[in-house]
């Protein structure tokens, strides 16, 4: 596979070809994941839980994200690298610019921010200055305290209309991608059809243009119960590379996610 760029993913959106995304936080896994065929790697602030052992992403800092983005960039083969802005590192447009510049210099190709229409000015500023962004909507884990837990979002008419409206506003402001987490399948389908930029889903049904999972979750590390939207790919593989390859294959042929991984309104 040649180097994946936003152009590659935009072309997939037009032709309907699905693409696969996984998290990675270090150079060795970035290498394994990218060589197994994922189109994009997410250096997620989920590292606050998977690597650091916290019960939320809130303690993650810019220093952490810069370090892990640098590590991933060194091991990456040909995947596009998305990197998360951590909690409270993008509270104002100016702070957003400063911190996004640091992530881009660490090796990110796209920065990811959690939030809704309030990000409009920041997204427009990033776009004007040549920094592509991915807006994370739905269950935004940095707002877990506001939601009162990791709960499905957009289940009623008003909140689903508001999420669709946020997506349209942020696409117009210049967002290059949208990520939907834990939203009903029908809403994810409405949003995916309404916007022209690629939509990545996690717990958002099979209609989105792409899927993402946390690497440790799909490898069943640590062993045990996971969220509904996770599939244990180690159950059908002999090794990690095999598990990742079968994830990529199932995303591309549309067999993952199945109905058992999805949420209804
Ligand atoms: O931080 C992360 O890994 C994420 C995914 C759960 C989408 O944002």
PDB file of C-alpha atoms and ligand atoms in Angstrom:
ATOM      1  CA  UNK A   1       0.000   0.000   0.000  1.00  0.00           C
ATOM      2  CA  UNK A   2       1.380   3.445  -0.890  1.00  0.00           C
ATOM      3  CA  UNK A   3       1.379   6.251   1.700  1.00  0.00           C
ATOM      4  CA  UNK A   4      -2.197   6.959   2.789  1.00  0.00           C
ATOM      5  CA  UNK A   5      -3.208  10.619   2.673  1.00  0.00           C
ATOM      6  CA  UNK A   6      -6.468  12.478   3.143  1.00  0.00           C
ATOM      7  CA  UNK A   7      -6.878  12.288  -0.652  1.00  0.00           C
ATOM      8  CA  UNK A   8      -6.858   8.475  -0.414  1.00  0.00           C
ATOM      9  CA  UNK A   9      -9.592   8.503   2.234  1.00  0.00           C
ATOM     10  CA  UNK A  10     -11.668  11.124   0.403  1.00  0.00           C
ATOM     11  CA  UNK A  11     -11.509   8.930  -2.705  1.00  0.00           C
ATOM     12  CA  UNK A  12     -12.709   5.949  -0.616  1.00  0.00           C
ATOM     13  CA  UNK A  13     -15.630   8.048   0.611  1.00  0.00           C
ATOM     14  CA  UNK A  14     -16.635   8.709  -3.010  1.00  0.00           C
ATOM     15  CA  UNK A  15     -16.315   5.084  -4.171  1.00  0.00           C
ATOM     16  CA  UNK A  16     -17.774   3.574  -0.999  1.00  0.00           C
ATOM     17  CA  UNK A  17     -14.638   1.585  -0.119  1.00  0.00           C
ATOM     18  CA  UNK A  18     -14.437   1.107   3.665  1.00  0.00           C
ATOM     19  CA  UNK A  19     -11.222   1.704   5.602  1.00  0.00           C
ATOM     20  CA  UNK A  20      -9.803   0.467   8.899  1.00  0.00           C
ATOM     21  CA  UNK A  21      -8.303   2.454  11.779  1.00  0.00           C
ATOM     22  CA  UNK A  22      -6.669   1.200  14.990  1.00  0.00           C
ATOM     23  CA  UNK A  23      -5.015   2.927  17.904  1.00  0.00           C
ATOM     24  CA  UNK A  24      -1.277   2.577  18.532  1.00  0.00           C
ATOM     25  CA  UNK A  25       0.887   4.437  20.995  1.00  0.00           C
ATOM     26  CA  UNK A  26       4.421   3.190  20.296  1.00  0.00           C
ATOM     27  CA  UNK A  27       6.739   2.449  17.433  1.00  0.00           C
ATOM     28  CA  UNK A  28       6.628  -1.365  17.450  1.00  0.00           C
ATOM     29  CA  UNK A  29       2.835  -1.586  17.397  1.00  0.00           C
ATOM     30  CA  UNK A  30       2.637   1.264  14.876  1.00  0.00           C
ATOM     31  CA  UNK A  31       4.823  -0.891  12.634  1.00  0.00           C
ATOM     32  CA  UNK A  32       2.764  -4.077  13.117  1.00  0.00           C
ATOM     33  CA  UNK A  33      -0.567  -2.296  12.709  1.00  0.00           C
ATOM     34  CA  UNK A  34       0.425  -0.327   9.612  1.00  0.00           C
ATOM     35  CA  UNK A  35       2.019  -3.357   7.934  1.00  0.00           C
ATOM     36  CA  UNK A  36      -1.162  -5.365   8.604  1.00  0.00           C
ATOM     37  CA  UNK A  37      -3.008  -2.931   6.352  1.00  0.00           C
ATOM     38  CA  UNK A  38      -4.848  -0.327   8.436  1.00  0.00           C
ATOM     39  CA  UNK A  39      -5.227   2.921   6.522  1.00  0.00           C
ATOM     40  CA  UNK A  40      -4.919   5.106   9.626  1.00  0.00           C
ATOM     41  CA  UNK A  41      -3.429   4.917  13.108  1.00  0.00           C
ATOM     42  CA  UNK A  42      -5.007   6.871  15.942  1.00  0.00           C
ATOM     43  CA  UNK A  43      -2.640   7.983  18.698  1.00  0.00           C
ATOM     44  CA  UNK A  44      -5.606   8.174  21.049  1.00  0.00           C
ATOM     45  CA  UNK A  45      -5.730   9.736  24.473  1.00  0.00           C
ATOM     46  CA  UNK A  46      -7.200   6.331  25.394  1.00  0.00           C
ATOM     47  CA  UNK A  47      -3.540   5.718  26.271  1.00  0.00           C
ATOM     48  CA  UNK A  48      -4.470   7.296  29.595  1.00  0.00           C
ATOM     49  CA  UNK A  49      -6.396   4.106  30.311  1.00  0.00           C
ATOM     50  CA  UNK A  50      -4.595   1.416  28.266  1.00  0.00           C
ATOM     51  CA  UNK A  51      -1.006   2.475  29.047  1.00  0.00           C
ATOM     52  CA  UNK A  52      -1.250   4.613  32.161  1.00  0.00           C
ATOM     53  CA  UNK A  53      -3.972   2.659  34.003  1.00  0.00           C
ATOM     54  CA  UNK A  54      -6.226   5.639  34.730  1.00  0.00           C
ATOM     55  CA  UNK A  55     -10.009   5.253  34.802  1.00  0.00           C
ATOM     56  CA  UNK A  56     -10.493   8.093  32.292  1.00  0.00           C
ATOM     57  CA  UNK A  57      -8.576  10.063  29.653  1.00  0.00           C
ATOM     58  CA  UNK A  58      -8.585  13.265  31.724  1.00  0.00           C
ATOM     59  CA  UNK A  59      -5.060  12.955  33.228  1.00  0.00           C
ATOM     60  CA  UNK A  60      -3.388  12.757  29.775  1.00  0.00           C
ATOM     61  CA  UNK A  61      -1.151  15.746  28.991  1.00  0.00           C
ATOM     62  CA  UNK A  62       0.256  17.387  25.858  1.00  0.00           C
ATOM     63  CA  UNK A  63       3.687  16.065  26.857  1.00  0.00           C
ATOM     64  CA  UNK A  64       2.270  12.509  26.789  1.00  0.00           C
ATOM     65  CA  UNK A  65       0.618  13.020  23.408  1.00  0.00           C
ATOM     66  CA  UNK A  66       3.705  14.559  21.818  1.00  0.00           C
ATOM     67  CA  UNK A  67       5.902  11.715  23.082  1.00  0.00           C
ATOM     68  CA  UNK A  68       3.578   8.933  21.863  1.00  0.00           C
ATOM     69  CA  UNK A  69       2.964  10.632  18.504  1.00  0.00           C
ATOM     70  CA  UNK A  70       6.736  10.807  17.952  1.00  0.00           C
ATOM     71  CA  UNK A  71       7.057   7.094  18.814  1.00  0.00           C
ATOM     72  CA  UNK A  72       4.250   6.101  16.426  1.00  0.00           C
ATOM     73  CA  UNK A  73       5.621   8.250  13.606  1.00  0.00           C
ATOM     74  CA  UNK A  74       8.980   6.442  13.853  1.00  0.00           C
ATOM     75  CA  UNK A  75       7.441   2.948  13.511  1.00  0.00           C
ATOM     76  CA  UNK A  76       4.672   3.759  11.055  1.00  0.00           C
ATOM     77  CA  UNK A  77       4.851   2.240   7.601  1.00  0.00           C
ATOM     78  CA  UNK A  78       2.313   3.926   5.301  1.00  0.00           C
ATOM     79  CA  UNK A  79      -0.686   4.779   7.454  1.00  0.00           C
ATOM     80  CA  UNK A  80      -2.144   8.243   8.033  1.00  0.00           C
ATOM     81  CA  UNK A  81      -1.502   9.325  11.637  1.00  0.00           C
ATOM     82  CA  UNK A  82      -4.267  10.970  13.663  1.00  0.00           C
ATOM     83  CA  UNK A  83      -3.322  12.332  17.088  1.00  0.00           C
ATOM     84  CA  UNK A  84      -5.650  13.357  19.920  1.00  0.00           C
ATOM     85  CA  UNK A  85      -5.589  16.711  21.629  1.00  0.00           C
ATOM     86  CA  UNK A  86      -5.898  15.862  25.332  1.00  0.00           C
ATOM     87  CA  UNK A  87      -8.362  17.276  27.861  1.00  0.00           C
ATOM     88  CA  UNK A  88      -8.318  21.103  28.137  1.00  0.00           C
ATOM     89  CA  UNK A  89      -5.561  21.535  25.555  1.00  0.00           C
ATOM     90  CA  UNK A  90      -7.961  23.223  23.077  1.00  0.00           C
ATOM     91  CA  UNK A  91     -10.210  25.360  25.279  1.00  0.00           C
ATOM     92  CA  UNK A  92      -9.572  28.485  23.141  1.00  0.00           C
ATOM     93  CA  UNK A  93      -8.691  28.863  19.437  1.00  0.00           C
ATOM     94  CA  UNK A  94      -5.237  30.253  20.329  1.00  0.00           C
ATOM     95  CA  UNK A  95      -4.428  27.347  22.663  1.00  0.00           C
ATOM     96  CA  UNK A  96      -5.700  24.970  19.962  1.00  0.00           C
ATOM     97  CA  UNK A  97      -3.330  26.428  17.365  1.00  0.00           C
ATOM     98  CA  UNK A  98      -0.289  26.204  19.650  1.00  0.00           C
ATOM     99  CA  UNK A  99      -0.973  22.621  20.690  1.00  0.00           C
ATOM    100  CA  UNK A 100      -1.925  21.383  17.215  1.00  0.00           C
ATOM    101  CA  UNK A 101       1.353  22.759  15.872  1.00  0.00           C
ATOM    102  CA  UNK A 102       3.188  20.637  18.471  1.00  0.00           C
ATOM    103  CA  UNK A 103       1.319  17.455  17.456  1.00  0.00           C
ATOM    104  CA  UNK A 104       1.963  18.094  13.762  1.00  0.00           C
ATOM    105  CA  UNK A 105       5.664  18.639  14.473  1.00  0.00           C
ATOM    106  CA  UNK A 106       5.668  15.350  16.420  1.00  0.00           C
ATOM    107  CA  UNK A 107       4.490  13.511  13.285  1.00  0.00           C
ATOM    108  CA  UNK A 108       0.687  13.734  13.165  1.00  0.00           C
ATOM    109  CA  UNK A 109      -1.047  14.172   9.799  1.00  0.00           C
ATOM    110  CA  UNK A 110      -4.439  15.033  11.326  1.00  0.00           C
ATOM    111  CA  UNK A 111      -5.385  16.291  14.797  1.00  0.00           C
ATOM    112  CA  UNK A 112      -8.514  15.047  16.596  1.00  0.00           C
ATOM    113  CA  UNK A 113     -10.642  17.201  18.908  1.00  0.00           C
ATOM    114  CA  UNK A 114     -13.716  16.234  20.925  1.00  0.00           C
ATOM    115  CA  UNK A 115     -16.710  18.553  20.863  1.00  0.00           C
ATOM    116  CA  UNK A 116     -19.524  20.136  18.886  1.00  0.00           C
ATOM    117  CA  UNK A 117     -20.345  23.417  17.185  1.00  0.00           C
ATOM    118  CA  UNK A 118     -18.391  25.378  19.829  1.00  0.00           C
ATOM    119  CA  UNK A 119     -15.240  24.225  17.961  1.00  0.00           C
ATOM    120  CA  UNK A 120     -16.280  26.067  14.777  1.00  0.00           C
ATOM    121  CA  UNK A 121     -13.793  28.937  15.082  1.00  0.00           C
ATOM    122  CA  UNK A 122     -10.898  26.648  16.036  1.00  0.00           C
ATOM    123  CA  UNK A 123     -11.579  24.278  13.136  1.00  0.00           C
ATOM    124  CA  UNK A 124     -11.738  27.208  10.701  1.00  0.00           C
ATOM    125  CA  UNK A 125      -8.427  28.571  12.028  1.00  0.00           C
ATOM    126  CA  UNK A 126      -6.750  25.170  11.693  1.00  0.00           C
ATOM    127  CA  UNK A 127      -8.080  24.706   8.183  1.00  0.00           C
ATOM    128  CA  UNK A 128      -6.879  28.145   7.071  1.00  0.00           C
ATOM    129  CA  UNK A 129      -3.415  27.361   8.435  1.00  0.00           C
ATOM    130  CA  UNK A 130      -3.129  23.956   6.748  1.00  0.00           C
ATOM    131  CA  UNK A 131      -3.810  21.663   9.707  1.00  0.00           C
ATOM    132  CA  UNK A 132      -6.399  18.952   8.945  1.00  0.00           C
ATOM    133  CA  UNK A 133      -8.767  18.082  11.780  1.00  0.00           C
ATOM    134  CA  UNK A 134     -11.051  15.231  12.788  1.00  0.00           C
ATOM    135  CA  UNK A 135     -13.974  16.132  15.041  1.00  0.00           C
ATOM    136  CA  UNK A 136     -15.055  13.499  17.578  1.00  0.00           C
ATOM    137  CA  UNK A 137     -18.835  13.597  18.253  1.00  0.00           C
ATOM    138  CA  UNK A 138     -21.254  11.454  20.260  1.00  0.00           C
ATOM    139  CA  UNK A 139     -19.708   9.889  23.352  1.00  0.00           C
ATOM    140  CA  UNK A 140     -16.728  12.186  23.832  1.00  0.00           C
ATOM    141  CA  UNK A 141     -14.791  10.503  26.670  1.00  0.00           C
ATOM    142  CA  UNK A 142     -13.224  13.763  27.912  1.00  0.00           C
ATOM    143  CA  UNK A 143     -16.795  14.828  28.865  1.00  0.00           C
ATOM    144  CA  UNK A 144     -17.516  11.618  30.820  1.00  0.00           C
ATOM    145  CA  UNK A 145     -18.273  13.600  33.985  1.00  0.00           C
ATOM    146  CA  UNK A 146     -20.873  15.676  32.173  1.00  0.00           C
ATOM    147  CA  UNK A 147     -22.501  12.541  30.707  1.00  0.00           C
ATOM    148  CA  UNK A 148     -22.430  10.722  34.060  1.00  0.00           C
ATOM    149  CA  UNK A 149     -20.700   7.687  32.520  1.00  0.00           C
ATOM    150  CA  UNK A 150     -19.763   6.133  29.179  1.00  0.00           C
ATOM    151  CA  UNK A 151     -23.254   6.216  27.695  1.00  0.00           C
ATOM    152  CA  UNK A 152     -24.682   6.055  24.162  1.00  0.00           C
ATOM    153  CA  UNK A 153     -25.429   9.576  22.862  1.00  0.00           C
ATOM    154  CA  UNK A 154     -28.033  10.915  20.400  1.00  0.00           C
ATOM    155  CA  UNK A 155     -30.825   8.519  21.297  1.00  0.00           C
ATOM    156  CA  UNK A 156     -33.670  11.066  21.213  1.00  0.00           C
ATOM    157  CA  UNK A 157     -34.824  13.274  18.347  1.00  0.00           C
ATOM    158  CA  UNK A 158     -33.497  16.559  19.785  1.00  0.00           C
ATOM    159  CA  UNK A 159     -29.995  15.263  20.580  1.00  0.00           C
ATOM    160  CA  UNK A 160     -29.713  13.376  17.297  1.00  0.00           C
ATOM    161  CA  UNK A 161     -30.752  16.469  15.300  1.00  0.00           C
ATOM    162  CA  UNK A 162     -28.235  18.532  17.297  1.00  0.00           C
ATOM    163  CA  UNK A 163     -25.414  16.066  16.515  1.00  0.00           C
ATOM    164  CA  UNK A 164     -26.227  16.114  12.802  1.00  0.00           C
ATOM    165  CA  UNK A 165     -26.255  19.910  12.925  1.00  0.00           C
ATOM    166  CA  UNK A 166     -22.862  19.973  14.706  1.00  0.00           C
ATOM    167  CA  UNK A 167     -21.409  17.707  12.015  1.00  0.00           C
ATOM    168  CA  UNK A 168     -22.674  19.976   9.239  1.00  0.00           C
ATOM    169  CA  UNK A 169     -21.384  23.146  10.939  1.00  0.00           C
ATOM    170  CA  UNK A 170     -17.939  21.637  11.536  1.00  0.00           C
ATOM    171  CA  UNK A 171     -17.664  20.214   8.030  1.00  0.00           C
ATOM    172  CA  UNK A 172     -18.487  23.696   6.689  1.00  0.00           C
ATOM    173  CA  UNK A 173     -15.856  25.201   9.011  1.00  0.00           C
ATOM    174  CA  UNK A 174     -13.254  22.920   7.423  1.00  0.00           C
ATOM    175  CA  UNK A 175     -13.085  19.645   9.396  1.00  0.00           C
ATOM    176  CA  UNK A 176     -11.484  16.941   7.249  1.00  0.00           C
ATOM    177  CA  UNK A 177     -13.007  13.972   9.067  1.00  0.00           C
ATOM    178  CA  UNK A 178     -15.650  13.128  11.652  1.00  0.00           C
ATOM    179  CA  UNK A 179     -15.483  10.371  14.272  1.00  0.00           C
ATOM    180  CA  UNK A 180     -18.704   9.107  15.867  1.00  0.00           C
ATOM    181  CA  UNK A 181     -18.511   7.151  19.122  1.00  0.00           C
ATOM    182  CA  UNK A 182     -21.416   5.217  20.646  1.00  0.00           C
ATOM    183  CA  UNK A 183     -24.317   6.595  18.659  1.00  0.00           C
ATOM    184  CA  UNK A 184     -27.332   4.707  17.302  1.00  0.00           C
ATOM    185  CA  UNK A 185     -26.770   3.089  13.900  1.00  0.00           C
ATOM    186  CA  UNK A 186     -29.536   5.114  12.252  1.00  0.00           C
ATOM    187  CA  UNK A 187     -28.078   8.453  13.377  1.00  0.00           C
ATOM    188  CA  UNK A 188     -24.569   7.474  12.243  1.00  0.00           C
ATOM    189  CA  UNK A 189     -26.018   6.591   8.849  1.00  0.00           C
ATOM    190  CA  UNK A 190     -27.795   9.982   8.610  1.00  0.00           C
ATOM    191  CA  UNK A 191     -24.583  11.843   9.447  1.00  0.00           C
ATOM    192  CA  UNK A 192     -22.434   9.725   7.108  1.00  0.00           C
ATOM    193  CA  UNK A 193     -24.808  10.401   4.225  1.00  0.00           C
ATOM    194  CA  UNK A 194     -25.127  14.120   5.025  1.00  0.00           C
ATOM    195  CA  UNK A 195     -21.416  15.010   4.984  1.00  0.00           C
ATOM    196  CA  UNK A 196     -18.827  14.754   2.222  1.00  0.00           C
ATOM    197  CA  UNK A 197     -15.866  14.041   4.516  1.00  0.00           C
ATOM    198  CA  UNK A 198     -14.988  10.510   5.728  1.00  0.00           C
ATOM    199  CA  UNK A 199     -16.806   9.385   8.887  1.00  0.00           C
ATOM    200  CA  UNK A 200     -15.077   6.912  11.224  1.00  0.00           C
ATOM    201  CA  UNK A 201     -17.268   4.975  13.654  1.00  0.00           C
ATOM    202  CA  UNK A 202     -16.795   3.127  16.943  1.00  0.00           C
ATOM    203  CA  UNK A 203     -20.022   1.687  18.298  1.00  0.00           C
ATOM    204  CA  UNK A 204     -21.795   3.581  15.509  1.00  0.00           C
ATOM    205  CA  UNK A 205     -22.930   0.775  13.229  1.00  0.00           C
ATOM    206  CA  UNK A 206     -21.816  -0.494   9.858  1.00  0.00           C
ATOM    207  CA  UNK A 207     -22.815   2.480   7.699  1.00  0.00           C
ATOM    208  CA  UNK A 208     -19.899   4.755   8.543  1.00  0.00           C
ATOM    209  CA  UNK A 209     -17.066   5.030   6.013  1.00  0.00           C
ATOM    210  CA  UNK A 210     -14.537   3.500   8.421  1.00  0.00           C
ATOM    211  CA  UNK A 211     -14.220   1.720  11.762  1.00  0.00           C
ATOM    212  CA  UNK A 212     -11.818   2.275  14.641  1.00  0.00           C
ATOM    213  CA  UNK A 213     -11.083   0.152  17.711  1.00  0.00           C
ATOM    214  CA  UNK A 214      -8.617   0.445  20.555  1.00  0.00           C
ATOM    215  CA  UNK A 215      -5.839  -2.063  19.780  1.00  0.00           C
ATOM    216  CA  UNK A 216      -5.732  -3.585  23.264  1.00  0.00           C
ATOM    217  CA  UNK A 217      -9.531  -4.083  23.224  1.00  0.00           C
ATOM    218  CA  UNK A 218      -9.586  -6.041  19.947  1.00  0.00           C
ATOM    219  CA  UNK A 219      -6.603  -8.115  21.134  1.00  0.00           C
ATOM    220  CA  UNK A 220      -8.510  -8.838  24.381  1.00  0.00           C
ATOM    221  CA  UNK A 221      -5.785  -7.320  26.579  1.00  0.00           C
ATOM    222  CA  UNK A 222      -6.350  -7.604  29.466  1.00  0.00           C
ATOM    223  CA  UNK A 223      -8.585 -10.652  29.050  1.00  0.00           C
ATOM    224  CA  UNK A 224     -12.179 -10.098  30.042  1.00  0.00           C
ATOM    225  CA  UNK A 225     -15.411  -8.280  29.366  1.00  0.00           C
ATOM    226  CA  UNK A 226     -15.249  -5.369  26.926  1.00  0.00           C
ATOM    227  CA  UNK A 227     -17.714  -2.790  25.617  1.00  0.00           C
ATOM    228  CA  UNK A 228     -20.509  -4.059  23.327  1.00  0.00           C
ATOM    229  CA  UNK A 229     -18.869  -2.564  20.212  1.00  0.00           C
ATOM    230  CA  UNK A 230     -15.588  -4.503  20.674  1.00  0.00           C
ATOM    231  CA  UNK A 231     -14.839  -7.784  18.904  1.00  0.00           C
ATOM    232  CA  UNK A 232     -12.070 -10.057  20.199  1.00  0.00           C
ATOM    233  CA  UNK A 233      -9.986 -10.788  17.078  1.00  0.00           C
ATOM    234  CA  UNK A 234      -7.519 -12.983  18.993  1.00  0.00           C
ATOM    235  CA  UNK A 235     -10.305 -15.572  19.231  1.00  0.00           C
ATOM    236  CA  UNK A 236      -9.931 -16.264  15.490  1.00  0.00           C
ATOM    237  CA  UNK A 237      -6.183 -15.716  14.982  1.00  0.00           C
ATOM    238  CA  UNK A 238      -2.869 -17.355  15.865  1.00  0.00           C
ATOM    239  CA  UNK A 239      -0.990 -14.114  16.434  1.00  0.00           C
ATOM    240  CA  UNK A 240      -1.360 -10.342  16.683  1.00  0.00           C
ATOM    241  CA  UNK A 241      -0.607  -9.654  13.015  1.00  0.00           C
ATOM    242  CA  UNK A 242      -3.244 -12.245  12.034  1.00  0.00           C
ATOM    243  CA  UNK A 243      -5.819 -10.690  14.368  1.00  0.00           C
ATOM    244  CA  UNK A 244      -5.233  -7.239  12.889  1.00  0.00           C
ATOM    245  CA  UNK A 245      -5.378  -8.559   9.320  1.00  0.00           C
ATOM    246  CA  UNK A 246      -8.719 -10.206   9.954  1.00  0.00           C
ATOM    247  CA  UNK A 247     -10.042  -6.955  11.507  1.00  0.00           C
ATOM    248  CA  UNK A 248      -8.958  -5.052   8.365  1.00  0.00           C
ATOM    249  CA  UNK A 249     -10.575  -7.671   6.134  1.00  0.00           C
ATOM    250  CA  UNK A 250     -13.871  -7.648   8.069  1.00  0.00           C
ATOM    251  CA  UNK A 251     -14.053  -3.835   8.071  1.00  0.00           C
ATOM    252  CA  UNK A 252     -13.389  -3.764   4.333  1.00  0.00           C
ATOM    253  CA  UNK A 253     -15.910  -6.471   3.461  1.00  0.00           C
ATOM    254  CA  UNK A 254     -18.517  -4.989   5.826  1.00  0.00           C
ATOM    255  CA  UNK A 255     -18.847  -7.962   8.183  1.00  0.00           C
ATOM    256  CA  UNK A 256     -17.584  -5.920  11.149  1.00  0.00           C
ATOM    257  CA  UNK A 257     -19.412  -4.468  12.981  1.00  0.00           C
ATOM    258  CA  UNK A 258     -22.273  -6.962  13.206  1.00  0.00           C
ATOM    259  CA  UNK A 259     -25.659  -6.143  14.785  1.00  0.00           C
ATOM    260  CA  UNK A 260     -24.352  -7.446  18.139  1.00  0.00           C
ATOM    261  CA  UNK A 261     -21.789  -4.588  18.215  1.00  0.00           C
ATOM    262  CA  UNK A 262     -24.300  -1.806  17.483  1.00  0.00           C
ATOM    263  CA  UNK A 263     -26.803   0.403  19.358  1.00  0.00           C
ATOM    264  CA  UNK A 264     -30.358   1.313  18.444  1.00  0.00           C
ATOM    265  CA  UNK A 265     -32.237   4.535  19.312  1.00  0.00           C
TER     266      UNK A 265
HETATM  267  O1  LIG B   1      -8.650   7.911  22.329  1.00  0.00           O
HETATM  268  C1  LIG B   1      -9.091   7.038  21.574  1.00  0.00           C
HETATM  269  O2  LIG B   1      -8.554   5.946  21.417  1.00  0.00           O
HETATM  270  C2  LIG B   1     -10.323   7.334  20.839  1.00  0.00           C
HETATM  271  C3  LIG B   1     -11.070   6.173  20.271  1.00  0.00           C
HETATM  272  C4  LIG B   1     -11.844   5.496  21.339  1.00  0.00           C
HETATM  273  C5  LIG B   1     -11.926   6.572  19.141  1.00  0.00           C
HETATM  274  O3  LIG B   1     -10.715   8.464  20.749  1.00  0.00           O
END
